[in-house]
């Protein structure tokens, strides 16, 4: 699933809506080092648009998104 990508943290947001998902992701990433990779698992279809936009605004890099039916896996590299 992870395409041989080294993941430092996994955050399973489940069905959490984007507002709460973004806040929890923000708090989780604050504890991470620059360059670390987090895998975010989300069932919310709105995250497909919201997470890439949030990454751009926060200067993180969305490395990949993999979809398995209604579940999406996001791989985000923490920026500065």
mmCIF file with all atom_site columns, N, CA and C in Angstrom:
data_model
loop_
_atom_site.group_PDB
_atom_site.id
_atom_site.type_symbol
_atom_site.label_atom_id
_atom_site.label_alt_id
_atom_site.label_comp_id
_atom_site.label_asym_id
_atom_site.label_entity_id
_atom_site.label_seq_id
_atom_site.pdbx_PDB_ins_code
_atom_site.Cartn_x
_atom_site.Cartn_y
_atom_site.Cartn_z
_atom_site.occupancy
_atom_site.B_iso_or_equiv
_atom_site.pdbx_formal_charge
_atom_site.auth_seq_id
_atom_site.auth_comp_id
_atom_site.auth_asym_id
_atom_site.auth_atom_id
_atom_site.pdbx_PDB_model_num
ATOM 1   N N  . UNK A 1 1  ? 0.823   -1.202 0.000  1.00 0.00 ? 1  UNK A N  1
ATOM 2   C CA . UNK A 1 1  ? 0.000   0.000  0.000  1.00 0.00 ? 1  UNK A CA 1
ATOM 3   C C  . UNK A 1 1  ? 0.862   1.258  0.000  1.00 0.00 ? 1  UNK A C  1
ATOM 4   N N  . UNK A 1 2  ? 1.939   1.263  0.760  1.00 0.00 ? 2  UNK A N  1
ATOM 5   C CA . UNK A 1 2  ? 2.700   2.491  0.913  1.00 0.00 ? 2  UNK A CA 1
ATOM 6   C C  . UNK A 1 2  ? 3.737   2.692  -0.190 1.00 0.00 ? 2  UNK A C  1
ATOM 7   N N  . UNK A 1 3  ? 3.728   1.830  -1.200 1.00 0.00 ? 3  UNK A N  1
ATOM 8   C CA . UNK A 1 3  ? 4.671   1.963  -2.314 1.00 0.00 ? 3  UNK A CA 1
ATOM 9   C C  . UNK A 1 3  ? 6.109   2.043  -1.820 1.00 0.00 ? 3  UNK A C  1
ATOM 10  N N  . UNK A 1 4  ? 6.446   1.284  -0.781 1.00 0.00 ? 4  UNK A N  1
ATOM 11  C CA . UNK A 1 4  ? 7.799   1.242  -0.227 1.00 0.00 ? 4  UNK A CA 1
ATOM 12  C C  . UNK A 1 4  ? 8.230   2.599  0.328  1.00 0.00 ? 4  UNK A C  1
ATOM 13  N N  . UNK A 1 5  ? 7.271   3.436  0.664  1.00 0.00 ? 5  UNK A N  1
ATOM 14  C CA . UNK A 1 5  ? 7.556   4.738  1.243  1.00 0.00 ? 5  UNK A CA 1
ATOM 15  C C  . UNK A 1 5  ? 7.720   4.559  2.756  1.00 0.00 ? 5  UNK A C  1
ATOM 16  N N  . UNK A 1 6  ? 8.744   5.147  3.311  1.00 0.00 ? 6  UNK A N  1
ATOM 17  C CA . UNK A 1 6  ? 8.964   5.081  4.746  1.00 0.00 ? 6  UNK A CA 1
ATOM 18  C C  . UNK A 1 6  ? 8.037   6.084  5.438  1.00 0.00 ? 6  UNK A C  1
ATOM 19  N N  . UNK A 1 7  ? 7.130   5.568  6.243  1.00 0.00 ? 7  UNK A N  1
ATOM 20  C CA . UNK A 1 7  ? 6.155   6.407  6.941  1.00 0.00 ? 7  UNK A CA 1
ATOM 21  C C  . UNK A 1 7  ? 6.580   6.536  8.395  1.00 0.00 ? 7  UNK A C  1
ATOM 22  N N  . UNK A 1 8  ? 6.634   7.765  8.902  1.00 0.00 ? 8  UNK A N  1
ATOM 23  C CA . UNK A 1 8  ? 7.020   8.004  10.294 1.00 0.00 ? 8  UNK A CA 1
ATOM 24  C C  . UNK A 1 8  ? 5.843   7.961  11.250 1.00 0.00 ? 8  UNK A C  1
ATOM 25  N N  . UNK A 1 9  ? 4.671   8.408  10.787 1.00 0.00 ? 9  UNK A N  1
ATOM 26  C CA . UNK A 1 9  ? 3.472   8.482  11.617 1.00 0.00 ? 9  UNK A CA 1
ATOM 27  C C  . UNK A 1 9  ? 2.274   8.087  10.762 1.00 0.00 ? 9  UNK A C  1
ATOM 28  N N  . UNK A 1 10 ? 1.328   7.357  11.353 1.00 0.00 ? 10 UNK A N  1
ATOM 29  C CA . UNK A 1 10 ? 0.066   7.052  10.686 1.00 0.00 ? 10 UNK A CA 1
ATOM 30  C C  . UNK A 1 10 ? -1.060  7.663  11.497 1.00 0.00 ? 10 UNK A C  1
ATOM 31  N N  . UNK A 1 11 ? -1.937  8.380  10.839 1.00 0.00 ? 11 UNK A N  1
ATOM 32  C CA . UNK A 1 11 ? -3.111  8.984  11.479 1.00 0.00 ? 11 UNK A CA 1
ATOM 33  C C  . UNK A 1 11 ? -4.347  8.463  10.762 1.00 0.00 ? 11 UNK A C  1
ATOM 34  N N  . UNK A 1 12 ? -5.140  7.655  11.459 1.00 0.00 ? 12 UNK A N  1
ATOM 35  C CA . UNK A 1 12 ? -6.382  7.113  10.909 1.00 0.00 ? 12 UNK A CA 1
ATOM 36  C C  . UNK A 1 12 ? -7.521  8.018  11.355 1.00 0.00 ? 12 UNK A C  1
ATOM 37  N N  . UNK A 1 13 ? -7.989  8.873  10.435 1.00 0.00 ? 13 UNK A N  1
ATOM 38  C CA . UNK A 1 13 ? -9.054  9.824  10.743 1.00 0.00 ? 13 UNK A CA 1
ATOM 39  C C  . UNK A 1 13 ? -10.431 9.177  10.652 1.00 0.00 ? 13 UNK A C  1
ATOM 40  N N  . UNK A 1 14 ? -10.503 7.974  10.058 1.00 0.00 ? 14 UNK A N  1
ATOM 41  C CA . UNK A 1 14 ? -11.791 7.301  9.923  1.00 0.00 ? 14 UNK A CA 1
ATOM 42  C C  . UNK A 1 14 ? -12.806 8.193  9.219  1.00 0.00 ? 14 UNK A C  1
ATOM 43  N N  . UNK A 1 15 ? -14.035 8.240  9.730  1.00 0.00 ? 15 UNK A N  1
ATOM 44  C CA . UNK A 1 15 ? -15.085 9.039  9.092  1.00 0.00 ? 15 UNK A CA 1
ATOM 45  C C  . UNK A 1 15 ? -15.104 10.507 9.530  1.00 0.00 ? 15 UNK A C  1
ATOM 46  N N  . UNK A 1 16 ? -14.082 10.945 10.264 1.00 0.00 ? 16 UNK A N  1
ATOM 47  C CA . UNK A 1 16 ? -14.027 12.322 10.772 1.00 0.00 ? 16 UNK A CA 1
ATOM 48  C C  . UNK A 1 16 ? -14.191 13.323 9.629  1.00 0.00 ? 16 UNK A C  1
ATOM 49  N N  . UNK A 1 17 ? -15.023 14.336 9.850  1.00 0.00 ? 17 UNK A N  1
ATOM 50  C CA . UNK A 1 17 ? -15.209 15.398 8.861  1.00 0.00 ? 17 UNK A CA 1
ATOM 51  C C  . UNK A 1 17 ? -13.959 16.236 8.734  1.00 0.00 ? 17 UNK A C  1
ATOM 52  N N  . UNK A 1 18 ? -13.876 16.977 7.646  1.00 0.00 ? 18 UNK A N  1
ATOM 53  C CA . UNK A 1 18 ? -12.635 17.692 7.325  1.00 0.00 ? 18 UNK A CA 1
ATOM 54  C C  . UNK A 1 18 ? -12.212 18.717 8.367  1.00 0.00 ? 18 UNK A C  1
ATOM 55  N N  . UNK A 1 19 ? -13.143 19.429 8.971  1.00 0.00 ? 19 UNK A N  1
ATOM 56  C CA . UNK A 1 19 ? -12.751 20.419 9.981  1.00 0.00 ? 19 UNK A CA 1
ATOM 57  C C  . UNK A 1 19 ? -11.984 19.787 11.115 1.00 0.00 ? 19 UNK A C  1
ATOM 58  N N  . UNK A 1 20 ? -12.537 18.711 11.672 1.00 0.00 ? 20 UNK A N  1
ATOM 59  C CA . UNK A 1 20 ? -11.882 18.011 12.775 1.00 0.00 ? 20 UNK A CA 1
ATOM 60  C C  . UNK A 1 20 ? -10.633 17.280 12.295 1.00 0.00 ? 20 UNK A C  1
ATOM 61  N N  . UNK A 1 21 ? -10.695 16.715 11.098 1.00 0.00 ? 21 UNK A N  1
ATOM 62  C CA . UNK A 1 21 ? -9.547  16.015 10.537 1.00 0.00 ? 21 UNK A CA 1
ATOM 63  C C  . UNK A 1 21 ? -8.359  16.967 10.407 1.00 0.00 ? 21 UNK A C  1
ATOM 64  N N  . UNK A 1 22 ? -8.591  18.145 9.848  1.00 0.00 ? 22 UNK A N  1
ATOM 65  C CA . UNK A 1 22 ? -7.514  19.128 9.655  1.00 0.00 ? 22 UNK A CA 1
ATOM 66  C C  . UNK A 1 22 ? -6.939  19.570 10.997 1.00 0.00 ? 22 UNK A C  1
ATOM 67  N N  . UNK A 1 23 ? -7.800  19.811 11.989 1.00 0.00 ? 23 UNK A N  1
ATOM 68  C CA . UNK A 1 23 ? -7.308  20.241 13.304 1.00 0.00 ? 23 UNK A CA 1
ATOM 69  C C  . UNK A 1 23 ? -6.456  19.148 13.947 1.00 0.00 ? 23 UNK A C  1
ATOM 70  N N  . UNK A 1 24 ? -6.926  17.906 13.899 1.00 0.00 ? 24 UNK A N  1
ATOM 71  C CA . UNK A 1 24 ? -6.158  16.797 14.472 1.00 0.00 ? 24 UNK A CA 1
ATOM 72  C C  . UNK A 1 24 ? -4.855  16.571 13.717 1.00 0.00 ? 24 UNK A C  1
ATOM 73  N N  . UNK A 1 25 ? -4.901  16.708 12.396 1.00 0.00 ? 25 UNK A N  1
ATOM 74  C CA . UNK A 1 25 ? -3.692  16.565 11.587 1.00 0.00 ? 25 UNK A CA 1
ATOM 75  C C  . UNK A 1 25 ? -2.693  17.659 11.923 1.00 0.00 ? 25 UNK A C  1
ATOM 76  N N  . UNK A 1 26 ? -3.173  18.880 12.057 1.00 0.00 ? 26 UNK A N  1
ATOM 77  C CA . UNK A 1 26 ? -2.309  20.009 12.431 1.00 0.00 ? 26 UNK A CA 1
ATOM 78  C C  . UNK A 1 26 ? -1.604  19.726 13.758 1.00 0.00 ? 26 UNK A C  1
ATOM 79  N N  . UNK A 1 27 ? -2.361  19.266 14.758 1.00 0.00 ? 27 UNK A N  1
ATOM 80  C CA . UNK A 1 27 ? -1.788  18.999 16.082 1.00 0.00 ? 27 UNK A CA 1
ATOM 81  C C  . UNK A 1 27 ? -0.798  17.828 16.037 1.00 0.00 ? 27 UNK A C  1
ATOM 82  N N  . UNK A 1 28 ? -1.102  16.831 15.235 1.00 0.00 ? 28 UNK A N  1
ATOM 83  C CA . UNK A 1 28 ? -0.204  15.679 15.093 1.00 0.00 ? 28 UNK A CA 1
ATOM 84  C C  . UNK A 1 28 ? 1.090   16.094 14.410 1.00 0.00 ? 28 UNK A C  1
ATOM 85  N N  . UNK A 1 29 ? 0.983   16.885 13.355 1.00 0.00 ? 29 UNK A N  1
ATOM 86  C CA . UNK A 1 29 ? 2.176   17.278 12.595 1.00 0.00 ? 29 UNK A CA 1
ATOM 87  C C  . UNK A 1 29 ? 3.062   18.260 13.350 1.00 0.00 ? 29 UNK A C  1
ATOM 88  N N  . UNK A 1 30 ? 2.490   19.002 14.296 1.00 0.00 ? 30 UNK A N  1
ATOM 89  C CA . UNK A 1 30 ? 3.305   19.911 15.115 1.00 0.00 ? 30 UNK A CA 1
ATOM 90  C C  . UNK A 1 30 ? 4.387   19.153 15.870 1.00 0.00 ? 30 UNK A C  1
ATOM 91  N N  . UNK A 1 31 ? 4.117   17.889 16.207 1.00 0.00 ? 31 UNK A N  1
ATOM 92  C CA . UNK A 1 31 ? 5.051   17.072 16.983 1.00 0.00 ? 31 UNK A CA 1
ATOM 93  C C  . UNK A 1 31 ? 6.097   16.389 16.101 1.00 0.00 ? 31 UNK A C  1
ATOM 94  N N  . UNK A 1 32 ? 5.926   16.475 14.800 1.00 0.00 ? 32 UNK A N  1
ATOM 95  C CA . UNK A 1 32 ? 6.814   15.795 13.861 1.00 0.00 ? 32 UNK A CA 1
ATOM 96  C C  . UNK A 1 32 ? 7.983   16.688 13.460 1.00 0.00 ? 32 UNK A C  1
ATOM 97  N N  . UNK A 1 33 ? 9.033   16.059 12.972 1.00 0.00 ? 33 UNK A N  1
ATOM 98  C CA . UNK A 1 33 ? 10.197  16.776 12.469 1.00 0.00 ? 33 UNK A CA 1
ATOM 99  C C  . UNK A 1 33 ? 9.990   17.121 10.997 1.00 0.00 ? 33 UNK A C  1
ATOM 100 N N  . UNK A 1 34 ? 10.612  18.212 10.552 1.00 0.00 ? 34 UNK A N  1
ATOM 101 C CA . UNK A 1 34 ? 10.579  18.571 9.137  1.00 0.00 ? 34 UNK A CA 1
ATOM 102 C C  . UNK A 1 34 ? 11.118  17.402 8.308  1.00 0.00 ? 34 UNK A C  1
ATOM 103 N N  . UNK A 1 35 ? 10.430  17.080 7.225  1.00 0.00 ? 35 UNK A N  1
ATOM 104 C CA . UNK A 1 35 ? 10.847  15.989 6.350  1.00 0.00 ? 35 UNK A CA 1
ATOM 105 C C  . UNK A 1 35 ? 10.215  14.646 6.687  1.00 0.00 ? 35 UNK A C  1
ATOM 106 N N  . UNK A 1 36 ? 9.620   14.530 7.897  1.00 0.00 ? 36 UNK A N  1
ATOM 107 C CA . UNK A 1 36 ? 8.924   13.298 8.252  1.00 0.00 ? 36 UNK A CA 1
ATOM 108 C C  . UNK A 1 36 ? 7.705   13.118 7.368  1.00 0.00 ? 36 UNK A C  1
ATOM 109 N N  . UNK A 1 37 ? 7.294   11.870 7.204  1.00 0.00 ? 37 UNK A N  1
ATOM 110 C CA . UNK A 1 37 ? 6.136   11.551 6.377  1.00 0.00 ? 37 UNK A CA 1
ATOM 111 C C  . UNK A 1 37 ? 5.027   10.979 7.245  1.00 0.00 ? 37 UNK A C  1
ATOM 112 N N  . UNK A 1 38 ? 3.831   11.507 7.057  1.00 0.00 ? 38 UNK A N  1
ATOM 113 C CA . UNK A 1 38 ? 2.658   11.015 7.750  1.00 0.00 ? 38 UNK A CA 1
ATOM 114 C C  . UNK A 1 38 ? 1.707   10.398 6.738  1.00 0.00 ? 38 UNK A C  1
ATOM 115 N N  . UNK A 1 39 ? 1.154   9.258  7.106  1.00 0.00 ? 39 UNK A N  1
ATOM 116 C CA . UNK A 1 39 ? 0.114   8.617  6.297  1.00 0.00 ? 39 UNK A CA 1
ATOM 117 C C  . UNK A 1 39 ? -1.216  8.938  6.975  1.00 0.00 ? 39 UNK A C  1
ATOM 118 N N  . UNK A 1 40 ? -2.113  9.547  6.234  1.00 0.00 ? 40 UNK A N  1
ATOM 119 C CA . UNK A 1 40 ? -3.448  9.892  6.745  1.00 0.00 ? 40 UNK A CA 1
ATOM 120 C C  . UNK A 1 40 ? -4.457  9.010  6.037  1.00 0.00 ? 40 UNK A C  1
ATOM 121 N N  . UNK A 1 41 ? -5.286  8.337  6.817  1.00 0.00 ? 41 UNK A N  1
ATOM 122 C CA . UNK A 1 41 ? -6.350  7.490  6.278  1.00 0.00 ? 41 UNK A CA 1
ATOM 123 C C  . UNK A 1 41 ? -7.661  8.194  6.555  1.00 0.00 ? 41 UNK A C  1
ATOM 124 N N  . UNK A 1 42 ? -8.445  8.413  5.501  1.00 0.00 ? 42 UNK A N  1
ATOM 125 C CA . UNK A 1 42 ? -9.706  9.136  5.656  1.00 0.00 ? 42 UNK A CA 1
ATOM 126 C C  . UNK A 1 42 ? -10.811 8.488  4.827  1.00 0.00 ? 42 UNK A C  1
ATOM 127 N N  . UNK A 1 43 ? -12.026 8.441  5.412  1.00 0.00 ? 43 UNK A N  1
ATOM 128 C CA . UNK A 1 43 ? -13.212 7.944  4.712  1.00 0.00 ? 43 UNK A CA 1
ATOM 129 C C  . UNK A 1 43 ? -14.038 9.107  4.183  1.00 0.00 ? 43 UNK A C  1
ATOM 130 N N  . UNK A 1 44 ? -13.651 10.332 4.503  1.00 0.00 ? 44 UNK A N  1
ATOM 131 C CA . UNK A 1 44 ? -14.427 11.515 4.117  1.00 0.00 ? 44 UNK A CA 1
ATOM 132 C C  . UNK A 1 44 ? -14.079 11.924 2.682  1.00 0.00 ? 44 UNK A C  1
ATOM 133 N N  . UNK A 1 45 ? -15.042 11.882 1.758  1.00 0.00 ? 45 UNK A N  1
ATOM 134 C CA . UNK A 1 45 ? -14.741 12.263 0.372  1.00 0.00 ? 45 UNK A CA 1
ATOM 135 C C  . UNK A 1 45 ? -14.318 13.720 0.224  1.00 0.00 ? 45 UNK A C  1
ATOM 136 N N  . UNK A 1 46 ? -14.713 14.585 1.145  1.00 0.00 ? 46 UNK A N  1
ATOM 137 C CA . UNK A 1 46 ? -14.314 15.994 1.098  1.00 0.00 ? 46 UNK A CA 1
ATOM 138 C C  . UNK A 1 46 ? -12.823 16.192 1.305  1.00 0.00 ? 46 UNK A C  1
ATOM 139 N N  . UNK A 1 47 ? -12.184 15.232 1.949  1.00 0.00 ? 47 UNK A N  1
ATOM 140 C CA . UNK A 1 47 ? -10.737 15.334 2.194  1.00 0.00 ? 47 UNK A CA 1
ATOM 141 C C  . UNK A 1 47 ? -9.951  15.316 0.895  1.00 0.00 ? 47 UNK A C  1
ATOM 142 N N  . UNK A 1 48 ? -10.524 14.752 -0.149 1.00 0.00 ? 48 UNK A N  1
ATOM 143 C CA . UNK A 1 48 ? -9.815  14.669 -1.434 1.00 0.00 ? 48 UNK A CA 1
ATOM 144 C C  . UNK A 1 48 ? -9.511  16.041 -2.007 1.00 0.00 ? 48 UNK A C  1
ATOM 145 N N  . UNK A 1 49 ? -10.316 17.027 -1.664 1.00 0.00 ? 49 UNK A N  1
ATOM 146 C CA . UNK A 1 49 ? -10.043 18.408 -2.088 1.00 0.00 ? 49 UNK A CA 1
ATOM 147 C C  . UNK A 1 49 ? -9.414  19.221 -0.966 1.00 0.00 ? 49 UNK A C  1
ATOM 148 N N  . UNK A 1 50 ? -9.865  18.991 0.265  1.00 0.00 ? 50 UNK A N  1
ATOM 149 C CA . UNK A 1 50 ? -9.415  19.807 1.393  1.00 0.00 ? 50 UNK A CA 1
ATOM 150 C C  . UNK A 1 50 ? -7.962  19.555 1.785  1.00 0.00 ? 50 UNK A C  1
ATOM 151 N N  . UNK A 1 51 ? -7.537  18.298 1.811  1.00 0.00 ? 51 UNK A N  1
ATOM 152 C CA . UNK A 1 51 ? -6.165  18.010 2.252  1.00 0.00 ? 51 UNK A CA 1
ATOM 153 C C  . UNK A 1 51 ? -5.099  18.568 1.312  1.00 0.00 ? 51 UNK A C  1
ATOM 154 N N  . UNK A 1 52 ? -5.231  18.420 -0.004 1.00 0.00 ? 52 UNK A N  1
ATOM 155 C CA . UNK A 1 52 ? -4.212  19.036 -0.877 1.00 0.00 ? 52 UNK A CA 1
ATOM 156 C C  . UNK A 1 52 ? -4.142  20.557 -0.702 1.00 0.00 ? 52 UNK A C  1
ATOM 157 N N  . UNK A 1 53 ? -5.289  21.208 -0.561 1.00 0.00 ? 53 UNK A N  1
ATOM 158 C CA . UNK A 1 53 ? -5.302  22.663 -0.368 1.00 0.00 ? 53 UNK A CA 1
ATOM 159 C C  . UNK A 1 53 ? -4.643  23.034 0.952  1.00 0.00 ? 53 UNK A C  1
ATOM 160 N N  . UNK A 1 54 ? -4.944  22.297 2.002  1.00 0.00 ? 54 UNK A N  1
ATOM 161 C CA . UNK A 1 54 ? -4.352  22.563 3.314  1.00 0.00 ? 54 UNK A CA 1
ATOM 162 C C  . UNK A 1 54 ? -2.834  22.375 3.256  1.00 0.00 ? 54 UNK A C  1
ATOM 163 N N  . UNK A 1 55 ? -2.386  21.317 2.573  1.00 0.00 ? 55 UNK A N  1
ATOM 164 C CA . UNK A 1 55 ? -0.941  21.083 2.448  1.00 0.00 ? 55 UNK A CA 1
ATOM 165 C C  . UNK A 1 55 ? -0.251  22.265 1.775  1.00 0.00 ? 55 UNK A C  1
ATOM 166 N N  . UNK A 1 56 ? -0.844  22.771 0.693  1.00 0.00 ? 56 UNK A N  1
ATOM 167 C CA . UNK A 1 56 ? -0.250  23.931 -0.002 1.00 0.00 ? 56 UNK A CA 1
ATOM 168 C C  . UNK A 1 56 ? -0.179  25.137 0.931  1.00 0.00 ? 56 UNK A C  1
ATOM 169 N N  . UNK A 1 57 ? -1.235  25.401 1.678  1.00 0.00 ? 57 UNK A N  1
ATOM 170 C CA . UNK A 1 57 ? -1.267  26.570 2.570  1.00 0.00 ? 57 UNK A CA 1
ATOM 171 C C  . UNK A 1 57 ? -0.280  26.436 3.719  1.00 0.00 ? 57 UNK A C  1
ATOM 172 N N  . UNK A 1 58 ? -0.025  25.210 4.163  1.00 0.00 ? 58 UNK A N  1
ATOM 173 C CA . UNK A 1 58 ? 0.869   24.977 5.305  1.00 0.00 ? 58 UNK A CA 1
ATOM 174 C C  . UNK A 1 58 ? 2.305   24.639 4.877  1.00 0.00 ? 58 UNK A C  1
ATOM 175 N N  . UNK A 1 59 ? 2.564   24.645 3.568  1.00 0.00 ? 59 UNK A N  1
ATOM 176 C CA . UNK A 1 59 ? 3.891   24.369 3.019  1.00 0.00 ? 59 UNK A CA 1
ATOM 177 C C  . UNK A 1 59 ? 4.354   22.932 3.275  1.00 0.00 ? 59 UNK A C  1
ATOM 178 N N  . UNK A 1 60 ? 3.397   21.998 3.269  1.00 0.00 ? 60 UNK A N  1
ATOM 179 C CA . UNK A 1 60 ? 3.701   20.577 3.318  1.00 0.00 ? 60 UNK A CA 1
ATOM 180 C C  . UNK A 1 60 ? 3.569   20.036 1.893  1.00 0.00 ? 60 UNK A C  1
ATOM 181 N N  . UNK A 1 61 ? 4.113   18.863 1.647  1.00 0.00 ? 61 UNK A N  1
ATOM 182 C CA . UNK A 1 61 ? 4.061   18.271 0.316  1.00 0.00 ? 61 UNK A CA 1
ATOM 183 C C  . UNK A 1 61 ? 3.191   17.022 0.345  1.00 0.00 ? 61 UNK A C  1
ATOM 184 N N  . UNK A 1 62 ? 2.133   17.037 -0.442 1.00 0.00 ? 62 UNK A N  1
ATOM 185 C CA . UNK A 1 62 ? 1.320   15.843 -0.609 1.00 0.00 ? 62 UNK A CA 1
ATOM 186 C C  . UNK A 1 62 ? 2.051   14.959 -1.623 1.00 0.00 ? 62 UNK A C  1
ATOM 187 N N  . UNK A 1 63 ? 2.631   13.867 -1.139 1.00 0.00 ? 63 UNK A N  1
ATOM 188 C CA . UNK A 1 63 ? 3.445   13.000 -1.984 1.00 0.00 ? 63 UNK A CA 1
ATOM 189 C C  . UNK A 1 63 ? 2.599   12.089 -2.859 1.00 0.00 ? 63 UNK A C  1
ATOM 190 N N  . UNK A 1 64 ? 1.480   11.615 -2.298 1.00 0.00 ? 64 UNK A N  1
ATOM 191 C CA . UNK A 1 64 ? 0.656   10.665 -3.031 1.00 0.00 ? 64 UNK A CA 1
ATOM 192 C C  . UNK A 1 64 ? -0.698  10.519 -2.356 1.00 0.00 ? 64 UNK A C  1
ATOM 193 N N  . UNK A 1 65 ? -1.685  10.122 -3.150 1.00 0.00 ? 65 UNK A N  1
ATOM 194 C CA . UNK A 1 65 ? -2.993  9.745  -2.628 1.00 0.00 ? 65 UNK A CA 1
ATOM 195 C C  . UNK A 1 65 ? -3.378  8.441  -3.299 1.00 0.00 ? 65 UNK A C  1
ATOM 196 N N  . UNK A 1 66 ? -3.711  7.465  -2.487 1.00 0.00 ? 66 UNK A N  1
ATOM 197 C CA . UNK A 1 66 ? -4.155  6.173  -2.996 1.00 0.00 ? 66 UNK A CA 1
ATOM 198 C C  . UNK A 1 66 ? -5.580  5.944  -2.521 1.00 0.00 ? 66 UNK A C  1
ATOM 199 N N  . UNK A 1 67 ? -6.462  5.562  -3.432 1.00 0.00 ? 67 UNK A N  1
ATOM 200 C CA . UNK A 1 67 ? -7.860  5.326  -3.092 1.00 0.00 ? 67 UNK A CA 1
ATOM 201 C C  . UNK A 1 67 ? -8.166  3.843  -3.138 1.00 0.00 ? 67 UNK A C  1
ATOM 202 N N  . UNK A 1 68 ? -8.849  3.375  -2.105 1.00 0.00 ? 68 UNK A N  1
ATOM 203 C CA . UNK A 1 68 ? -9.360  2.003  -2.038 1.00 0.00 ? 68 UNK A CA 1
ATOM 204 C C  . UNK A 1 68 ? -10.853 2.117  -1.786 1.00 0.00 ? 68 UNK A C  1
ATOM 205 N N  . UNK A 1 69 ? -11.637 2.165  -2.839 1.00 0.00 ? 69 UNK A N  1
ATOM 206 C CA . UNK A 1 69 ? -13.076 2.363  -2.668 1.00 0.00 ? 69 UNK A CA 1
ATOM 207 C C  . UNK A 1 69 ? -13.340 3.724  -2.062 1.00 0.00 ? 69 UNK A C  1
ATOM 208 N N  . UNK A 1 70 ? -14.009 3.753  -0.923 1.00 0.00 ? 70 UNK A N  1
ATOM 209 C CA . UNK A 1 70 ? -14.333 5.020  -0.263 1.00 0.00 ? 70 UNK A CA 1
ATOM 210 C C  . UNK A 1 70 ? -13.266 5.452  0.747  1.00 0.00 ? 70 UNK A C  1
ATOM 211 N N  . UNK A 1 71 ? -12.181 4.714  0.843  1.00 0.00 ? 71 UNK A N  1
ATOM 212 C CA . UNK A 1 71 ? -11.102 5.046  1.778  1.00 0.00 ? 71 UNK A CA 1
ATOM 213 C C  . UNK A 1 71 ? -9.923  5.609  0.994  1.00 0.00 ? 71 UNK A C  1
ATOM 214 N N  . UNK A 1 72 ? -9.406  6.748  1.450  1.00 0.00 ? 72 UNK A N  1
ATOM 215 C CA . UNK A 1 72 ? -8.242  7.366  0.812  1.00 0.00 ? 72 UNK A CA 1
ATOM 216 C C  . UNK A 1 72 ? -7.058  7.365  1.770  1.00 0.00 ? 72 UNK A C  1
ATOM 217 N N  . UNK A 1 73 ? -5.877  7.129  1.211  1.00 0.00 ? 73 UNK A N  1
ATOM 218 C CA . UNK A 1 73 ? -4.627  7.135  1.965  1.00 0.00 ? 73 UNK A CA 1
ATOM 219 C C  . UNK A 1 73 ? -3.784  8.277  1.397  1.00 0.00 ? 73 UNK A C  1
ATOM 220 N N  . UNK A 1 74 ? -3.421  9.219  2.247  1.00 0.00 ? 74 UNK A N  1
ATOM 221 C CA . UNK A 1 74 ? -2.630  10.388 1.854  1.00 0.00 ? 74 UNK A CA 1
ATOM 222 C C  . UNK A 1 74 ? -1.249  10.270 2.482  1.00 0.00 ? 74 UNK A C  1
ATOM 223 N N  . UNK A 1 75 ? -0.221  10.569 1.707  1.00 0.00 ? 75 UNK A N  1
ATOM 224 C CA . UNK A 1 75 ? 1.150   10.562 2.198  1.00 0.00 ? 75 UNK A CA 1
ATOM 225 C C  . UNK A 1 75 ? 1.669   11.997 2.118  1.00 0.00 ? 75 UNK A C  1
ATOM 226 N N  . UNK A 1 76 ? 1.925   12.580 3.277  1.00 0.00 ? 76 UNK A N  1
ATOM 227 C CA . UNK A 1 76 ? 2.278   14.002 3.369  1.00 0.00 ? 76 UNK A CA 1
ATOM 228 C C  . UNK A 1 76 ? 3.646   14.137 4.019  1.00 0.00 ? 76 UNK A C  1
ATOM 229 N N  . UNK A 1 77 ? 4.500   14.914 3.358  1.00 0.00 ? 77 UNK A N  1
ATOM 230 C CA . UNK A 1 77 ? 5.831   15.205 3.900  1.00 0.00 ? 77 UNK A CA 1
ATOM 231 C C  . UNK A 1 77 ? 5.773   16.560 4.585  1.00 0.00 ? 77 UNK A C  1
ATOM 232 N N  . UNK A 1 78 ? 6.193   16.586 5.847  1.00 0.00 ? 78 UNK A N  1
ATOM 233 C CA . UNK A 1 78 ? 6.133   17.839 6.601  1.00 0.00 ? 78 UNK A CA 1
ATOM 234 C C  . UNK A 1 78 ? 7.155   18.848 6.085  1.00 0.00 ? 78 UNK A C  1
ATOM 235 N N  . UNK A 1 79 ? 6.674   20.058 5.842  1.00 0.00 ? 79 UNK A N  1
ATOM 236 C CA . UNK A 1 79 ? 7.542   21.154 5.432  1.00 0.00 ? 79 UNK A CA 1
ATOM 237 C C  . UNK A 1 79 ? 7.997   21.955 6.630  1.00 0.00 ? 79 UNK A C  1
ATOM 238 N N  . UNK A 1 80 ? 8.473   23.164 6.379  1.00 0.00 ? 80 UNK A N  1
ATOM 239 C CA . UNK A 1 80 ? 8.962   24.046 7.455  1.00 0.00 ? 80 UNK A CA 1
ATOM 240 C C  . UNK A 1 80 ? 7.823   24.652 8.220  1.00 0.00 ? 80 UNK A C  1
#
